[in-house]
Amino acid sequence: MSNRKIMIMPGDGIGPEVMAATMKVADWLAKHRSFSFDTMHGLCGGVSYEKHGVPLTDETMADAMACDAILFGAAGDHRYDNLPFELKPERGLLRMRKELDLYANLRPAIVFPPLVSSSTLKEDVISGLDIMIVRELTGGTYFAEPRGREERDGVVYAYDTNLYSVPEIERIGRVAFDLARKRGQKITSVEKANVMHSGVLWREVMTALHAAEGDGLEYENMYADNCAMQLVRQPKQFDVIVTDNLFGDLLSDCAAMLTGSLGMLPSASLGDIDPATGVRRSFYEPVHGSAPDIAGKGIANPLAQLLSFAMMLRYSFDMGEDADLVEKAVEKALESGKRTGDIMSPGATETGTDGMVAEVIDALDHLAR
Ligand code: NAI
Ligand code: MG
């Protein structure tokens, strides 16, 4: 079989720092396990704007399409805040999501035992937490037409549309059901069927899908506002939450905070299987942004990026064992007491990006013995 091709896109801010740290673990795997891969490097975000005047060129888009998976850092910087909408760094990211048709965004929220005290919630509420939020990523409020801004009778209006079709709801539903089968066997479908037409359709379609294909899976519908409350009240009631683009954006950030730090949170975005390559289109990135406030200081937590890489091994390359190994090494590295600033706790020793990844590699060396 020819080598896997991975598109590496570090992006802006801390992106290049946490990506470089992650590549050290990739190199470790190449050396010690049967992980062989070809990498391409591409620009996306402010770095691309600086060089080419656009956040993503057509050539880079085509290269990304030709790869088996994309590993992304982060895009954006406040210095681009006043650029026209289409030139903003984040547009490069949105374009990739749209053109690769990455409709399923997977955001795990897992509390690593050594970090249980870094959450703002009480330990008994979050210890052992392991939930997965599946967010629809290509439809709804952020993409659907009509959207825009106009003046009517001297008054300015702006509007977006929360539009979903039955096939769009079904395909995201199937991704969530599949995941639940491999996890805790439970699905919570989230919308606002009480006040939104799109919510009524979402509930109808998900409920029917569960009846037709959800054999043995526990299933419930929940309103999005209640879900927000339940996430901070009793998050362990959930296994897989499936929801639309807008609610998923908010709820996944809320779930993120249960675990303590943005610096620990990976994500995957999946599309359909590409008929040309037989590989599912996929994009992996940390949940955090480019963190311009700490960029260039060598203090960013590299673990969200590294855990995104582990998700890539698991979901794109069927390398669950290697993914487990990396995740186990992260847990061991945290147990050692070394912490980046964002996850510091009393008694721990503060280290930087390189120190943290060195600890992970140490743990890999031990685990591989
Ligand atoms: P952010 O996630 O970049 O930072 C929020 C806070 O968390 C900051 O205080 C930052 O220092 C801290 N933080 C984030 N990641 C960290 C890490 N790995 N280690 C330690 N601390 C970390 O969000 P913010 O500040 O709202 O946005 C900054 C820029 O990033 C903006 O231009 C925004 O548009 C962009 N952004 C890009 C995303 C992406 O590429 N997917 C997602 C979110 C924001
Ligand atoms: Mg968000």
mmCIF file of N, CA and C and ligand atoms in Angstrom, residues 12 14 18 72-81 89-90 93 97 107 253 257 261-264 283 285-295 299-305 340-343, ligand 1:
data_model
loop_
_atom_site.group_PDB
_atom_site.id
_atom_site.type_symbol
_atom_site.label_atom_id
_atom_site.label_comp_id
_atom_site.label_asym_id
_atom_site.label_seq_id
_atom_site.Cartn_x
_atom_site.Cartn_y
_atom_site.Cartn_z
ATOM 1 N N ASP A 12 -1.630 29.971 12.340
ATOM 2 C CA ASP A 12 -1.174 31.209 12.984
ATOM 3 C C ASP A 12 -0.929 31.030 14.491
ATOM 4 N N ILE A 14 -0.050 30.296 18.083
ATOM 5 C CA ILE A 14 0.628 29.144 18.693
ATOM 6 C C ILE A 14 0.567 27.905 17.803
ATOM 7 N N VAL A 18 2.640 24.338 18.656
ATOM 8 C CA VAL A 18 2.045 23.079 19.117
ATOM 9 C C VAL A 18 2.150 22.004 18.030
ATOM 10 N N PHE A 72 -4.498 20.263 11.399
ATOM 11 C CA PHE A 72 -4.514 21.719 11.380
ATOM 12 C C PHE A 72 -4.189 22.272 12.768
ATOM 13 N N GLY A 73 -3.542 23.447 12.796
ATOM 14 C CA GLY A 73 -3.248 24.099 14.069
ATOM 15 C C GLY A 73 -4.351 25.079 14.441
ATOM 16 N N ALA A 74 -4.174 26.331 14.097
ATOM 17 C CA ALA A 74 -5.193 27.341 14.400
ATOM 18 C C ALA A 74 -5.026 28.505 13.429
ATOM 19 N N ALA A 75 -6.112 29.233 13.210
ATOM 20 C CA ALA A 75 -6.037 30.387 12.309
ATOM 21 C C ALA A 75 -6.612 31.611 12.995
ATOM 22 N N GLY A 76 -5.965 32.745 12.795
ATOM 23 C CA GLY A 76 -6.540 34.000 13.266
ATOM 24 C C GLY A 76 -5.586 34.824 14.101
ATOM 25 N N ASP A 77 -5.812 36.123 14.036
ATOM 26 C CA ASP A 77 -5.077 37.043 14.887
ATOM 27 C C ASP A 77 -5.880 38.336 14.912
ATOM 28 N N HIS A 78 -5.843 38.988 16.074
ATOM 29 C CA HIS A 78 -6.655 40.204 16.191
ATOM 30 C C HIS A 78 -6.223 41.282 15.207
ATOM 31 N N ARG A 79 -4.984 41.183 14.677
ATOM 32 C CA ARG A 79 -4.578 42.233 13.747
ATOM 33 C C ARG A 79 -5.321 42.138 12.414
ATOM 34 N N TYR A 80 -6.025 41.028 12.190
ATOM 35 C CA TYR A 80 -6.820 40.916 10.953
ATOM 36 C C TYR A 80 -8.295 41.241 11.175
ATOM 37 N N ASP A 81 -8.615 41.720 12.358
ATOM 38 C CA ASP A 81 -10.017 41.970 12.704
ATOM 39 C C ASP A 81 -10.718 42.915 11.730
ATOM 40 N N PRO A 89 -8.651 35.355 8.297
ATOM 41 C CA PRO A 89 -8.003 34.040 8.384
ATOM 42 C C PRO A 89 -8.994 32.887 8.540
ATOM 43 N N GLU A 90 -10.030 33.095 9.355
ATOM 44 C CA GLU A 90 -10.984 32.022 9.643
ATOM 45 C C GLU A 90 -11.737 31.568 8.390
ATOM 46 N N LEU A 93 -10.378 28.371 6.905
ATOM 47 C CA LEU A 93 -10.837 27.191 7.635
ATOM 48 C C LEU A 93 -12.270 26.828 7.222
ATOM 49 N N ARG A 97 -13.698 23.337 5.413
ATOM 50 C CA ARG A 97 -14.803 22.543 5.972
ATOM 51 C C ARG A 97 -15.898 22.348 4.933
ATOM 52 N N ARG A 107 -16.262 16.301 19.039
ATOM 53 C CA ARG A 107 -15.512 16.923 20.130
ATOM 54 C C ARG A 107 -15.659 16.115 21.405
ATOM 55 N N ASP A 253 -18.252 24.211 23.442
ATOM 56 C CA ASP A 253 -17.371 25.080 24.229
ATOM 57 C C ASP A 253 -17.678 24.961 25.718
ATOM 58 N N MET A 257 -15.094 23.388 28.789
ATOM 59 C CA MET A 257 -14.673 23.986 30.056
ATOM 60 C C MET A 257 -14.839 23.050 31.239
ATOM 61 N N SER A 261 -9.281 22.970 30.654
ATOM 62 C CA SER A 261 -8.576 23.902 29.785
ATOM 63 C C SER A 261 -8.772 23.607 28.318
ATOM 64 N N LEU A 262 -8.886 24.680 27.562
ATOM 65 C CA LEU A 262 -8.913 24.594 26.108
ATOM 66 C C LEU A 262 -7.673 23.883 25.576
ATOM 67 N N GLY A 263 -6.584 24.004 26.304
ATOM 68 C CA GLY A 263 -5.315 23.441 25.856
ATOM 69 C C GLY A 263 -5.275 21.922 25.841
ATOM 70 N N MET A 264 -6.351 21.285 26.312
ATOM 71 C CA MET A 264 -6.408 19.823 26.380
ATOM 72 C C MET A 264 -7.379 19.208 25.374
ATOM 73 N N PHE A 283 -10.358 15.948 8.981
ATOM 74 C CA PHE A 283 -9.646 17.158 9.360
ATOM 75 C C PHE A 283 -9.553 17.157 10.881
ATOM 76 N N GLU A 285 -8.073 19.076 14.410
ATOM 77 C CA GLU A 285 -7.532 20.340 14.943
ATOM 78 C C GLU A 285 -7.873 20.455 16.420
ATOM 79 N N PRO A 286 -7.032 21.178 17.156
ATOM 80 C CA PRO A 286 -7.401 21.455 18.547
ATOM 81 C C PRO A 286 -8.607 22.389 18.572
ATOM 82 N N VAL A 287 -9.336 22.367 19.674
ATOM 83 C CA VAL A 287 -10.501 23.240 19.793
ATOM 84 C C VAL A 287 -10.076 24.698 19.981
ATOM 85 N N HIS A 288 -8.919 24.891 20.607
ATOM 86 C CA HIS A 288 -8.507 26.271 20.874
ATOM 87 C C HIS A 288 -8.124 27.012 19.601
ATOM 88 N N GLY A 289 -8.045 28.332 19.710
ATOM 89 C CA GLY A 289 -7.628 29.163 18.585
ATOM 90 C C GLY A 289 -6.136 29.410 18.606
ATOM 91 N N SER A 290 -5.732 30.518 18.005
ATOM 92 C CA SER A 290 -4.302 30.777 17.805
ATOM 93 C C SER A 290 -3.653 31.447 19.016
ATOM 94 N N ALA A 291 -4.440 31.736 20.047
ATOM 95 C CA ALA A 291 -3.929 32.280 21.317
ATOM 96 C C ALA A 291 -2.848 33.344 21.120
ATOM 97 N N PRO A 292 -3.153 34.441 20.422
ATOM 98 C CA PRO A 292 -2.111 35.445 20.160
ATOM 99 C C PRO A 292 -1.492 35.997 21.444
ATOM 100 N N ASP A 293 -2.236 35.939 22.554
ATOM 101 C CA ASP A 293 -1.702 36.484 23.817
ATOM 102 C C ASP A 293 -0.484 35.718 24.326
ATOM 103 N N ILE A 294 -0.333 34.444 23.928
ATOM 104 C CA ILE A 294 0.830 33.683 24.411
ATOM 105 C C ILE A 294 1.711 33.174 23.272
ATOM 106 N N ALA A 295 1.382 33.556 22.033
ATOM 107 C CA ALA A 295 2.141 33.050 20.875
ATOM 108 C C ALA A 295 3.599 33.488 20.950
ATOM 109 N N ILE A 299 5.094 28.654 25.668
ATOM 110 C CA ILE A 299 4.384 28.184 26.871
ATOM 111 C C ILE A 299 3.035 27.527 26.559
ATOM 112 N N ALA A 300 2.670 27.462 25.269
ATOM 113 C CA ALA A 300 1.364 26.882 24.909
ATOM 114 C C ALA A 300 1.322 25.399 25.248
ATOM 115 N N ASN A 301 0.180 24.950 25.651
ATOM 116 C CA ASN A 301 -0.035 23.531 25.915
ATOM 117 C C ASN A 301 -0.163 22.789 24.572
ATOM 118 N N PRO A 302 0.723 21.833 24.305
ATOM 119 C CA PRO A 302 0.674 21.134 23.013
ATOM 120 C C PRO A 302 -0.278 19.938 22.998
ATOM 121 N N LEU A 303 -0.928 19.646 24.145
ATOM 122 C CA LEU A 303 -1.643 18.368 24.253
ATOM 123 C C LEU A 303 -2.922 18.315 23.416
ATOM 124 N N ALA A 304 -3.608 19.443 23.235
ATOM 125 C CA ALA A 304 -4.816 19.423 22.393
ATOM 126 C C ALA A 304 -4.440 19.071 20.954
ATOM 127 N N GLN A 305 -3.337 19.648 20.491
ATOM 128 C CA GLN A 305 -2.878 19.330 19.135
ATOM 129 C C GLN A 305 -2.453 17.870 19.041
ATOM 130 N N THR A 340 1.833 22.646 31.771
ATOM 131 C CA THR A 340 1.923 23.985 31.190
ATOM 132 C C THR A 340 1.054 24.912 32.038
ATOM 133 N N GLY A 341 1.251 26.212 31.872
ATOM 134 C CA GLY A 341 0.598 27.198 32.733
ATOM 135 C C GLY A 341 -0.914 27.078 32.790
ATOM 136 N N ASP A 342 -1.532 26.761 31.661
ATOM 137 C CA ASP A 342 -3.003 26.720 31.605
ATOM 138 C C ASP A 342 -3.595 25.616 32.468
ATOM 139 N N ILE A 343 -2.799 24.579 32.793
ATOM 140 C CA ILE A 343 -3.339 23.475 33.603
ATOM 141 C C ILE A 343 -2.564 23.317 34.909
HETATM 142 P P1 NAI B 1 -8.084 31.105 21.837
HETATM 143 O O1 NAI B 1 -8.562 29.719 21.928
HETATM 144 O O2 NAI B 1 -7.010 31.366 20.865
HETATM 145 O O3 NAI B 1 -7.582 31.592 23.276
HETATM 146 C C1 NAI B 1 -8.432 31.696 24.412
HETATM 147 C C2 NAI B 1 -7.589 31.691 25.703
HETATM 148 O O4 NAI B 1 -7.105 30.373 25.948
HETATM 149 C C3 NAI B 1 -6.363 32.592 25.625
HETATM 150 O O5 NAI B 1 -6.138 33.183 26.861
HETATM 151 C C4 NAI B 1 -5.253 31.633 25.278
HETATM 152 O O6 NAI B 1 -3.991 32.046 25.713
HETATM 153 C C5 NAI B 1 -5.695 30.356 25.974
HETATM 154 N N1 NAI B 1 -5.239 29.174 25.222
HETATM 155 C C6 NAI B 1 -5.737 28.701 24.053
HETATM 156 N N2 NAI B 1 -5.062 27.632 23.643
HETATM 157 C C7 NAI B 1 -4.114 27.389 24.566
HETATM 158 C C8 NAI B 1 -3.079 26.420 24.697
HETATM 159 N N3 NAI B 1 -2.880 25.449 23.783
HETATM 160 N N4 NAI B 1 -2.263 26.483 25.772
HETATM 161 C C9 NAI B 1 -2.423 27.439 26.702
HETATM 162 N N5 NAI B 1 -3.389 28.394 26.643
HETATM 163 C C10 NAI B 1 -4.221 28.371 25.581
HETATM 164 O O7 NAI B 1 -9.355 32.021 21.518
HETATM 165 P P2 NAI B 1 -9.452 33.600 21.233
HETATM 166 O O8 NAI B 1 -8.473 34.344 22.056
HETATM 167 O O9 NAI B 1 -10.877 33.914 21.313
HETATM 168 O O10 NAI B 1 -9.047 33.764 19.703
HETATM 169 C C11 NAI B 1 -7.731 34.071 19.249
HETATM 170 C C12 NAI B 1 -7.702 33.959 17.737
HETATM 171 O O11 NAI B 1 -7.921 32.594 17.362
HETATM 172 C C13 NAI B 1 -8.794 34.762 17.035
HETATM 173 O O12 NAI B 1 -8.256 35.318 15.867
HETATM 174 C C14 NAI B 1 -9.849 33.736 16.721
HETATM 175 O O13 NAI B 1 -10.627 34.089 15.616
HETATM 176 C C15 NAI B 1 -9.007 32.520 16.437
HETATM 177 N N6 NAI B 1 -9.684 31.228 16.632
HETATM 178 C C16 NAI B 1 -9.399 30.240 15.729
HETATM 179 C C17 NAI B 1 -9.930 28.994 15.866
HETATM 180 C C18 NAI B 1 -9.515 27.950 14.890
HETATM 181 O O14 NAI B 1 -8.515 28.099 14.222
HETATM 182 N N7 NAI B 1 -10.250 26.872 14.787
HETATM 183 C C19 NAI B 1 -10.865 28.675 16.943
HETATM 184 C C20 NAI B 1 -11.066 29.761 17.885
HETATM 185 C C21 NAI B 1 -10.501 30.992 17.703
#
